[in-house]
Amino acid sequence: MVRLFGTDGVRGLANREVTPELALSLAQAAAHVLGDGPRAAGRRPFAVLARDPRVSGEFISAAVAAGLAGSGVDVYDAGVIPTPAAAFLIADIGADFGVMISASHNPAPDNGIKIFAAGGTKLPDEVEDRIEAAMQRPPLAPTGAGVGRIRRFADAEDRYVVHLIETLPHRLDGLKVVLDCANGAAAGVSPEVFSLAGAEVVVMGNDPNGININDGVGSTHLAGLAAAVLEHGADAGIAHDGDADRCLAVDAEGRVVDGDQIMAILATAMQARGALRGDTLVATVMSNLGLHRAMRERGIEVLATKVGDRYVLEALGEQNLSLGGEQSGHVIMADHATTGDGLLTGLHLLAEVAHSGRTLAELASIVTVYPQVLVAVRDVDRARVDSDEGVIEAVAAAEAELGESGRVLLRPSGTEPVVRVMVEAADHGTAEAIAARLVEVVRERLALQTTSTP
């Protein structure tokens, strides 16, 4: 049986896979599992609800609100705000849990449902499994005064803005920045907060209409941001994705600064002021070899986790560490946030530019990025990628060939029906050749069996 929850909530094509019926059932199940504690304590549970601006979020959010309120949960509806804002607000008002309706960087036809625990943290796998199991139980059905109320969370955005400004170690005065808001959840709040922090702001991707989210803009489409930075003579560009839990950057010359480089800059700055606990950075197995080497040279350990910022967050909590993230731009600053926060990350990145007097390009140069080739192999059996002897032998041979000058990673995707083949090497040609060989092995060894009818 396929698990309902992926690496970042429940996600799929809205009104086909993520339906109002699914949203209602999932909300009712979450009320069962996450509302048990408050009910046992003799009080009514309450939750924060938010969404990004994609059009399907309107009916999915309505279904979630109905499922929660119909199960006796009070709902504080924050409307369109970033995912990290929702996570912050859950902790800020002491809610019992929260729900964010978003498909992050996916195109507008997709949508998703992310559930946060009390404190604004992502749910452990076992709690997600309990919620999925509870979808088979009869829903809670209080009547009269027992039903939940749905209230507008009127000052949600203001609370989040104040929080972001209060985290800054240095203001951004003197910097000119282009913000790409991906026609998403950050379109209103990001320009406001960067301006309040002292930056001169040029904005793009800030006209969401429900169907243009991530459409040629945002952290997965950086060409427009790079062009705008050059056109306006800006010091840097900051790109969010649809729900603003990511941050990628562009330097003054239009070159991309990825999540690994951003983490290196932040880790080095935090180490210098004694804020990098354990002198350790948490990153996923997808982070570039160049990040590992740059951190080792500076006496910073890199602790690697599975792909997904939820696993980064778990490691941060278990080890009492302060910084982690992903190459894709999910960066968790654990002293200030419980999830990836693209606004927080961008603010602190530019604060280091302003404080150091160095350009973003100079700061990013501490990481020598190794060429990386990433191929998604479709129509193969993802379940056997870690156990097939032929695949294991091919990976071992590739690793022996690369030695310390590169690395290989094969993994089943948690969000798509593919096996991802990643190879890093000292030069692109070598990475490409080894990746091609591994892709052939994966296709040959893991091909799905098909049945034919006579």
Short mmCIF file of C-alpha atoms in Angstrom, two decimals, residues 7 86 158 169 179 207 297 347 357 399 439 444 450:
data_model
loop_
_atom_site.label_atom_id
_atom_site.label_comp_id
_atom_site.label_asym_id
_atom_site.label_seq_id
_atom_site.Cartn_x
_atom_site.Cartn_y
_atom_site.Cartn_z
CA THR A 7 8.49 13.85 2.30
CA ALA A 86 2.12 29.51 9.49
CA ASP A 158 1.99 41.62 11.21
CA PRO A 169 21.83 40.76 13.67
CA LEU A 179 12.97 40.13 -4.77
CA ASP A 207 1.10 39.71 -8.84
CA GLU A 297 38.63 23.79 6.11
CA LEU A 347 17.38 38.61 5.37
CA GLY A 357 31.33 44.94 3.50
CA GLU A 399 32.85 5.36 -6.36
CA VAL A 439 21.34 5.31 -15.58
CA GLU A 444 18.28 -2.49 -17.19
CA THR A 450 4.85 -5.51 -17.76
#
